[in-house]
């Protein structure tokens, strides 16, 4: 896999998720609907790579030589192309900066170690030379987690872990697999499939995200109800830090003091570099059965969902769209499908349907049995089955989000997502609070944005909420979204929900972390950082404020 | 509940688990069997309370006054009776010290706060006055976790949390309950039963252990396969530390940095005092179905067990005894039962049966369905169902371990347990290693000890092993066991297994913690301790070695 494709940088134009072969063309109906909702839009087009003036690398020569001695000169790469390919992640801000060729921040070099030992040696050099190190997996962070921030260091290198690409060990008896941190989602599945096994961890970023990134960000896959969050899948980890390395985990849960693995799962590269992860794996399921249902309302469907989850009858993937998201899905599916769904829904007295997706994976008897437990409850809640075809269609298109985003950005639409989670008790308050904040802050000249949401990760005690907004792009789209994001974040904090269910903190959520973990919690993060990274070279500004303070959160509009 | 009963101190004699009404009398068959295995034994009898010379309390008067101002003078208790009632926990060493009235260590006072705020204030005073604080729930630690160690402090108080005894909040929708840390297992169930709910966390120490203790030690209940370990049940926690307090958890898992709750679940009172815990609860199950099976051998039964767990078909309680433990169970059950079991087993060609206990809890359809998934696999492995009566009998007697221990100690038997866990792949190596170490180190004058084991906590990746030994008590029973425990611990470390699956580290496992978490892991614990407990007053010597430097003199209370 070459670096450009790896970082989502097609040859031309700059700043798209993937090459032209994956592009999506909006239908005339979808365009008409969008214009109906957002008014006439002004198309924009992304800058090309050549529009960005890449500054000269400031990596000091002694550092470059020391790093080259470890990983080989060709893997201390300061070419403009490679540095641009590592200019941040996939947040709206990151993407817009590339689209506008504005404030694009690149590392001084991209360093590619090939083993745990090389990572250890690279960290030792960077620690000694005071060079910031930004660990990098698939570059899919949507929270500013891979921005090459130099802080007070002499230079910043991006530590691309793509060469840690091996299945290091496979234990068929205990059903664990040990991967190098740089193994991507698809590659991990390919390596496991050779043994008849699967990891089953499928976040939307699956195509590029890596095992190390999953662990560093406490990722949750779409089928988290069945396979567990990535936290649940990690059995052991190996971590390199500037002051020594760690191997944590003994194969099962234990009571040997606090579970120190938890300090690194979610450490986002700020405490060390996760180089190896041993994960729980399962045999490839004989059956994957995804089916779609329509229900009468988001709030009533939430109750059914909760009951099923709490009684242990959740499908492995369980995903409920609210009314606006369902409407958009119907528009995208074309006129004849939409008409059929509306007709079916009306037969059950449903005026504005909401889509509930149920996915089961496993042996055929198990899947049958579990499906049979769910169907009666959905029917009792006036649900209408839209069948397996609709479910499978979702599954086929489930990685299309970033592609659709590119199309919408071209059309002049501001499009971004954010997510949170809370208890079932507070879920509708959270929903209302965030929705209101987004609508108010993104209404442009009287035109309200489209704000839609879904629940996609469920627990006995609560669930996640994932919002997508589409609004009119203003001239300064980055600060336009910044304000909306701040308003939504304050609404989240107000309810006492989490600032992030599965996107991680990065730099974007940093101002809201203290509200969640408290002053002493922040001090704990700082003490951990000070111990493991005394010179503050690791991903500066992530989890612990960088020496140059991050601006405080905006105050609420009164 | 009065303090004496609470601490397991019957009025006379000293050092028994409970009062006479619970006592167990061994049958003549059992006695004969025991003598057959261990030879003629020399009965011993425990000392009485009066045999212990209790030193005068050294709690400085200013400290006593400051503490009394917070909790009331009657709750700063320096009576001999109360201090003796808090002299350590329930390890063999602790029990033997009380039986022998030898090296009994008592705190200078027992302090009983009634609220989180009082705990905060007590910690502030003890921090300022350099007084060691040993948090105390039910006093059931079997690893020296509640020993009143003064270290280099001016005195040591035991912080008995029994008055934090409320169900603080109950959320029926999100199925969570918030308890004060001092609520005992039975009391929590009683409080929840009023709402039709259960926690379902039933360790062997259930009758006395507390919610706070469960959290502090990362407890695992007997039905952990169904209800989850206590780690899994904790939703939020509130913690008081000398430098401020924390509230951690937002109701669901999230990705807002590392899960800091994990630093306190398993912190054993060394980082702070857990004062409140919100836990996941479930409706009281309609059906509890426990049944016993006999299988041909420990090793083949392990394979069946593993397959069931990995395929998601584990009963909620799943417990496999090895051949020696099964033999002991048969002896204890009396001649006619044993004969029936042996007969049934022989019909299936089983010469030395092993007992496999399966327990299901839930709705009757769910229990039926899940039982039907298990039975064919057990039958295929030449298993014989011994029926529900045998299973229910186990459930009825499941808290009898400590009572049986008292009887055995009286008979002159050394009796103790230890536990560990590892991957399925390494489980039999671990079993052999620990067994050999115990047999070798406890063989007295050619008489081998009885070493038996069971698997009682299962995971897709591995399982726990719980050993019980019975040997001839030597004159110095404490150091006799100390050597055996050290040999077993080294065998555990050799395999790379965990030094403790659910008993915690305490002071007994402290020497083996570094082998498990590494040098950097130990430094992380130390950094956490230094931040939260800079004067080292909290449970000195637990998780982090007790301080060597002499603390500065206390400042005068102003």
Coordinates of N, CA, C and O in Angstrom, one line a residue, chain A residues 73-198:
Chain A
X73 N 17.7 5.3 6.2 CA 17.5 6.7 5.7 C 16.2 6.8 5.0 O 15.5 7.9 5.1
X74 N 15.8 5.8 4.2 CA 14.6 5.9 3.4 C 13.3 6.0 4.2 O 12.3 6.4 3.7
X75 N 13.5 5.7 5.5 CA 12.3 5.7 6.4 C 12.3 6.9 7.3 O 11.5 6.9 8.3
X76 N 13.2 7.8 7.0 CA 13.1 9.2 7.7 C 12.8 10.1 6.5 O 13.7 10.7 5.9
X77 N 11.5 10.2 6.2 CA 11.1 10.8 4.9 C 10.6 12.2 5.1 O 9.6 12.5 5.8
X78 N 11.4 13.2 4.5 CA 11.0 14.6 4.5 C 10.5 15.1 3.2 O 10.4 16.3 3.0
X79 N 10.1 14.2 2.3 CA 9.6 14.7 1.0 C 8.3 15.4 1.3 O 7.5 15.1 2.2
X80 N 8.0 16.4 0.4 CA 6.8 17.2 0.6 C 5.6 16.3 0.5 O 4.6 16.4 1.2
X81 N 5.6 15.4 -0.5 CA 4.5 14.5 -0.7 C 4.1 13.7 0.5 O 3.0 13.7 1.0
X82 N 5.1 13.1 1.1 CA 4.9 12.3 2.3 C 4.4 13.1 3.5 O 3.5 12.8 4.3
X83 N 5.1 14.3 3.7 CA 4.7 15.1 4.8 C 3.3 15.6 4.6 O 2.5 15.7 5.6
X84 N 2.9 16.0 3.4 CA 1.5 16.4 3.2 C 0.5 15.3 3.4 O -0.6 15.5 3.9
X85 N 1.0 14.1 3.1 CA 0.1 12.9 3.3 C -0.2 12.7 4.8 O -1.1 11.9 5.1
X86 N 0.6 13.3 5.6 CA 0.4 13.1 7.1 C 0.0 14.4 7.8 O 0.3 14.6 9.0
X87 N -0.6 15.3 7.0 CA -1.0 16.6 7.5 C -2.4 16.4 8.2 O -3.4 16.8 7.6
X88 N -2.4 15.9 9.4 CA -3.7 15.8 10.1 C -4.5 14.6 9.7 O -4.1 13.7 9.0
X89 N -5.7 14.6 10.3 CA -6.6 13.5 10.1 C -7.8 13.8 9.2 O -7.7 14.4 8.2
X90 N -9.0 13.4 9.7 CA -10.2 13.4 8.9 C -11.3 14.2 9.5 O -12.5 14.0 9.2
X91 N -11.0 15.1 10.5 CA -12.1 16.0 11.0 C -12.4 17.0 10.0 O -11.7 17.2 9.0
X92 N -13.6 17.6 10.1 CA -14.0 18.6 9.2 C -12.9 19.7 9.1 O -12.6 20.2 8.0
X93 N -12.4 20.1 10.2 CA -11.4 21.1 10.2 C -10.1 20.7 9.4 O -9.6 21.4 8.6
X94 N -9.7 19.4 9.7 CA -8.5 18.9 9.0 C -8.8 18.9 7.5 O -8.0 19.3 6.6
X95 N -10.0 18.4 7.1 CA -10.3 18.2 5.7 C -10.4 19.6 5.0 O -9.9 19.8 3.9
X96 N -11.1 20.5 5.7 CA -11.3 21.9 5.2 C -9.9 22.6 5.0 O -9.7 23.3 4.0
X97 N -9.0 22.4 6.0 CA -7.7 23.0 5.8 C -7.0 22.6 4.6 O -6.4 23.3 3.9
X98 N -7.2 21.3 4.3 CA -6.6 20.8 3.0 C -7.3 21.3 1.8 O -6.7 21.6 0.8
X99 N -8.7 21.3 1.9 CA -9.5 21.7 0.8 C -9.2 23.2 0.4 O -9.1 23.6 -0.7
X100 N -8.9 24.0 1.5 CA -8.7 25.4 1.3 C -7.2 25.7 1.1 O -6.8 26.9 0.9
X101 N -6.3 24.7 1.3 CA -4.9 24.9 1.3 C -4.5 26.0 2.2 O -3.7 26.9 1.9
X102 N -5.0 25.9 3.4 CA -5.0 27.0 4.4 C -4.6 26.4 5.8 O -5.3 25.5 6.2
X103 N -3.6 26.9 6.4 CA -3.1 26.4 7.7 C -2.9 24.9 7.7 O -3.1 24.2 8.7
X104 N -2.4 24.4 6.6 CA -2.0 22.9 6.5 C -0.7 22.7 7.3 O 0.3 23.4 7.0
X105 N -0.8 21.9 8.3 CA 0.4 21.7 9.2 C 1.0 20.4 8.9 O 0.3 19.3 8.9
X106 N 2.3 20.4 8.5 CA 2.9 19.1 8.2 C 4.1 18.8 9.2 O 4.6 19.7 9.7
X107 N 4.4 17.5 9.3 CA 5.5 17.2 10.2 C 6.8 17.5 9.5 O 6.9 17.7 8.3
X108 N 7.9 17.6 10.3 CA 9.2 17.8 9.7 C 9.7 16.6 9.0 O 10.6 16.6 8.1
X109 N 9.2 15.4 9.4 CA 9.6 14.2 8.8 C 8.6 13.1 9.2 O 7.9 13.2 10.2
X110 N 8.5 12.1 8.3 CA 7.7 10.9 8.7 C 8.7 9.8 8.9 O 9.4 9.5 8.0
X111 N 8.6 9.2 10.1 CA 9.5 8.2 10.5 C 8.8 6.9 10.5 O 7.7 6.8 11.1
X112 N 9.3 5.8 9.9 CA 8.6 4.6 9.7 C 9.4 3.4 10.3 O 10.2 2.7 9.6
X113 N 9.3 3.2 11.6 CA 10.0 2.0 12.3 C 9.4 0.7 11.8 O 8.2 0.7 11.4
X114 N 10.1 -0.4 11.9 CA 9.6 -1.7 11.5 C 9.4 -2.7 12.6 O 9.0 -3.8 12.4
X115 N 9.7 -2.3 13.9 CA 9.5 -3.2 15.0 C 9.4 -2.4 16.3 O 9.7 -1.2 16.3
X116 N 9.0 -3.2 17.3 CA 8.9 -2.6 18.6 C 10.2 -2.0 19.0 O 10.3 -0.9 19.6
X117 N 11.3 -2.7 18.8 CA 12.6 -2.3 19.2 C 13.0 -1.0 18.5 O 13.6 -0.1 19.1
X118 N 12.6 -0.9 17.2 CA 12.9 0.4 16.5 C 12.1 1.5 17.1 O 12.6 2.7 17.2
X119 N 10.9 1.3 17.5 CA 10.1 2.3 18.1 C 10.7 2.8 19.4 O 10.9 4.0 19.6
X120 N 11.2 1.8 20.2 CA 11.9 2.2 21.4 C 13.1 3.1 21.2 O 13.3 4.1 21.8
X121 N 13.9 2.7 20.2 CA 15.1 3.4 19.8 C 14.7 4.8 19.3 O 15.4 5.8 19.6
X122 N 13.7 4.9 18.5 CA 13.3 6.2 17.9 C 12.8 7.1 19.1 O 13.2 8.3 19.1
X123 N 12.1 6.6 20.0 CA 11.6 7.4 21.1 C 12.8 7.9 22.0 O 12.8 9.0 22.5
X124 N 13.8 7.0 22.1 CA 15.0 7.4 22.9 C 15.7 8.6 22.3 O 16.0 9.6 23.0
X125 N 15.8 8.5 21.0 CA 16.5 9.6 20.2 C 15.6 10.9 20.4 O 16.1 12.0 20.7
X126 N 14.3 10.8 20.1 CA 13.5 12.0 20.1 C 13.4 12.5 21.6 O 13.3 13.8 21.7
X127 N 13.4 11.7 22.5 CA 13.4 12.1 23.9 C 14.7 12.9 24.2 O 14.7 14.0 24.8
X128 N 15.8 12.4 23.8 CA 17.1 13.0 24.0 C 17.2 14.3 23.3 O 17.7 15.3 23.8
X129 N 16.7 14.3 22.0 CA 16.8 15.5 21.2 C 15.7 16.5 21.3 O 15.6 17.5 20.6
X130 N 14.7 16.2 22.1 CA 13.5 17.0 22.3 C 12.8 17.2 21.0 O 12.5 18.4 20.5
X131 N 12.4 16.1 20.3 CA 11.7 16.1 19.1 C 10.3 15.6 19.4 O 10.1 14.5 19.9
X132 N 9.2 16.3 19.0 CA 7.9 15.8 19.2 C 7.6 14.6 18.3 O 8.1 14.6 17.2
X133 N 6.8 13.7 18.8 CA 6.5 12.5 18.1 C 5.0 12.3 18.1 O 4.4 12.2 19.1
X134 N 4.4 12.2 16.9 CA 3.0 12.0 16.8 C 2.8 10.6 16.2 O 3.0 10.4 15.0
X135 N 2.3 9.7 17.0 CA 2.1 8.3 16.5 C 0.9 8.3 15.5 O 0.0 9.1 15.7
X136 N 1.0 7.5 14.5 CA 0.1 7.6 13.4 C -0.2 6.2 12.9 O 0.7 5.4 12.6
X137 N -1.5 5.9 12.9 CA -1.9 4.6 12.3 C -2.5 4.8 11.0 O -1.8 4.8 10.0
X138 N -3.8 4.9 10.9 CA -4.4 5.1 9.6 C -4.7 6.5 9.3 O -5.2 6.9 8.2
X139 N -4.4 7.4 10.2 CA -4.7 8.8 10.0 C -6.2 9.2 9.9 O -6.5 10.2 9.3
X140 N -7.0 8.4 10.6 CA -8.4 8.6 10.4 C -9.0 9.4 11.6 O -10.2 9.5 11.7
X141 N -8.2 9.9 12.5 CA -8.7 10.7 13.6 C -9.6 11.8 13.1 O -9.3 12.5 12.2
X142 N -10.8 11.9 13.8 CA -11.7 13.0 13.5 C -11.7 14.0 14.6 O -12.6 14.9 14.7
X143 N -10.7 14.0 15.5 CA -10.7 14.9 16.6 C -9.3 15.6 16.8 O -8.9 16.0 17.8
X144 N -8.6 15.6 15.7 CA -7.3 16.3 15.7 C -6.3 15.5 16.4 O -5.3 16.1 17.0
X145 N -6.4 14.2 16.5 CA -5.5 13.4 17.2 C -4.1 13.1 16.6 O -3.2 12.7 17.3
X146 N -4.0 13.4 15.3 CA -2.8 13.1 14.6 C -2.1 14.4 14.0 O -1.3 14.3 13.1
X147 N -2.6 15.5 14.5 CA -2.0 16.7 13.9 C -0.6 16.8 14.4 O -0.3 16.6 15.6
X148 N 0.3 17.1 13.5 CA 1.7 17.2 13.9 C 2.1 18.5 14.6 O 2.5 19.5 14.1
X149 N 1.8 18.4 15.9 CA 2.0 19.6 16.8 C 3.4 19.5 17.4 O 3.8 18.6 18.0
X150 N 4.2 20.6 17.2 CA 5.5 20.7 17.6 C 5.7 21.1 19.1 O 6.6 20.8 19.8
X151 N 4.7 21.9 19.5 CA 4.7 22.5 20.9 C 6.0 23.2 21.1 O 6.5 23.9 20.3
X152 N 6.7 22.8 22.2 CA 8.0 23.5 22.5 C 9.2 22.7 22.1 O 10.3 22.9 22.6
X153 N 8.9 21.7 21.3 CA 10.1 20.8 20.8 C 10.8 21.5 19.7 O 10.3 22.5 19.1
X154 N 11.9 20.9 19.3 CA 12.7 21.5 18.2 C 12.2 21.2 16.8 O 12.5 21.8 15.8
X155 N 11.4 20.1 16.8 CA 10.8 19.7 15.5 C 9.8 18.7 15.8 O 9.6 18.3 17.0
X156 N 9.0 18.3 14.8 CA 8.0 17.3 15.1 C 8.0 16.2 14.0 O 8.1 16.5 12.8
X157 N 8.1 14.9 14.4 CA 8.0 13.9 13.4 C 6.7 13.1 13.6 O 6.2 13.0 14.7
X158 N 6.2 12.6 12.5 CA 5.0 11.7 12.6 C 5.6 10.3 12.5 O 6.4 10.0 11.7
X159 N 5.2 9.5 13.5 CA 5.7 8.1 13.6 C 4.7 7.2 13.0 O 3.7 6.8 13.6
X160 N 4.9 6.9 11.7 CA 3.9 6.1 10.9 C 4.2 4.6 11.2 O 5.3 4.2 11.0
X161 N 3.2 4.0 11.8 CA 3.5 2.6 12.2 C 3.1 1.5 11.2 O 3.0 0.3 11.5
X162 N 2.9 2.0 9.9 CA 2.5 1.0 8.9 C 3.4 -0.2 8.7 O 2.9 -1.2 8.3
X163 N 4.6 -0.1 9.1 CA 5.5 -1.2 8.9 C 5.4 -2.3 10.0 O 6.0 -3.3 9.9
X164 N 4.7 -1.9 11.1 CA 4.5 -2.9 12.1 C 3.2 -3.7 11.7 O 2.2 -3.5 12.2
X165 N 3.4 -4.5 10.6 CA 2.2 -5.0 9.9 C 2.0 -6.5 10.0 O 1.4 -7.1 9.1
X166 N 2.6 -7.1 11.0 CA 2.5 -8.6 11.1 C 1.5 -9.1 12.0 O 1.1 -8.5 13.0
X167 N 1.0 -10.3 11.7 CA 0.3 -11.1 12.7 C 1.4 -11.8 13.5 O 2.0 -12.8 12.9
X168 N 1.7 -11.4 14.7 CA 2.9 -11.9 15.4 C 2.6 -13.2 16.0 O 3.5 -14.1 16.1
X169 N 1.4 -13.5 16.5 CA 1.1 -14.8 17.1 C -0.4 -15.0 16.9 O -1.2 -14.1 16.9
X170 N -0.7 -16.3 16.8 CA -2.1 -16.7 16.7 C -2.3 -17.9 17.6 O -1.5 -18.9 17.5
X171 N -3.2 -17.8 18.5 CA -3.4 -18.9 19.5 C -4.9 -19.4 19.3 O -5.8 -18.8 19.8
X172 N -5.0 -20.5 18.6 CA -6.3 -21.1 18.2 C -7.0 -21.6 19.5 O -8.3 -21.5 19.5
X173 N -6.3 -22.1 20.5 CA -6.9 -22.6 21.7 C -7.6 -21.5 22.5 O -8.7 -21.6 22.9
X174 N -6.8 -20.5 22.8 CA -7.3 -19.4 23.6 C -8.0 -18.3 22.8 O -8.5 -17.4 23.3
X175 N -8.0 -18.5 21.5 CA -8.6 -17.6 20.6 C -8.1 -16.2 20.7 O -8.9 -15.2 21.0
X176 N -6.8 -16.0 20.6 CA -6.2 -14.7 20.6 C -5.3 -14.5 19.5 O -4.7 -15.5 19.0
X177 N -5.1 -13.3 19.0 CA -4.2 -13.0 17.9 C -3.4 -11.8 18.3 O -4.0 -10.8 18.8
X178 N -2.1 -11.8 18.1 CA -1.3 -10.7 18.4 C -0.8 -10.0 17.1 O -0.2 -10.6 16.3
X179 N -1.2 -8.7 17.0 CA -0.9 -7.9 15.8 C 0.1 -6.8 16.1 O 0.1 -6.2 17.2
X180 N 0.9 -6.5 15.1 CA 1.6 -5.3 15.1 C 0.7 -4.1 15.0 O -0.4 -4.2 14.4
X181 N 1.0 -3.0 15.6 CA 0.1 -1.9 15.8 C -0.4 -1.3 14.4 O -1.5 -0.7 14.3
X182 N 0.5 -1.5 13.4 CA 0.1 -0.8 12.1 C -0.8 -1.7 11.2 O -1.1 -1.2 10.1
X183 N -1.2 -2.8 11.6 CA -2.0 -3.6 10.8 C -3.4 -3.0 10.6 O -4.0 -2.6 11.6
X184 N -3.8 -2.8 9.4 CA -5.1 -2.1 9.2 C -6.3 -3.1 9.4 O -6.1 -4.3 9.5
X185 N -7.5 -2.5 9.5 CA -8.7 -3.3 9.7 C -8.8 -4.4 8.7 O -8.9 -5.6 9.0
X186 N -8.8 -4.1 7.4 CA -9.0 -5.1 6.4 C -7.8 -6.2 6.4 O -8.0 -7.3 6.2
X187 N -6.6 -5.7 6.6 CA -5.5 -6.6 6.7 C -5.6 -7.6 7.8 O -5.3 -8.7 7.7
X188 N -6.0 -7.1 9.0 CA -6.2 -7.9 10.1 C -7.2 -9.0 9.8 O -7.0 -10.2 10.1
X189 N -8.3 -8.6 9.2 CA -9.3 -9.6 8.8 C -8.8 -10.7 7.8 O -9.1 -11.9 7.9
X190 N -8.0 -10.2 6.9 CA -7.4 -11.1 5.9 C -6.4 -12.1 6.5 O -6.5 -13.3 6.3
X191 N -5.6 -11.6 7.5 CA -4.7 -12.4 8.2 C -5.4 -13.5 9.0 O -5.0 -14.6 9.1
X192 N -6.5 -13.0 9.6 CA -7.2 -14.0 10.5 C -8.1 -14.9 9.6 O -8.2 -16.1 10.0
X193 N -8.6 -14.5 8.5 CA -9.4 -15.3 7.7 C -8.6 -16.6 7.2 O -9.2 -17.7 7.1
X194 N -7.3 -16.4 7.1 CA -6.5 -17.6 6.7 C -6.6 -18.7 7.8 O -6.3 -19.8 7.5
X195 N -6.9 -18.3 9.0 CA -7.1 -19.3 10.1 C -8.6 -19.6 10.3 O -8.9 -20.3 11.3
X196 N -9.4 -19.0 9.5 CA -10.9 -19.2 9.8 C -11.4 -18.3 10.9 O -12.5 -18.6 11.4
X197 N -10.7 -17.2 11.2 CA -11.1 -16.4 12.3 C -11.4 -15.0 11.9 O -11.1 -14.6 10.8
X198 N -12.0 -14.2 12.8 CA -12.3 -12.8 12.6 C -12.2 -12.0 13.8 O -12.3 -12.6 14.9

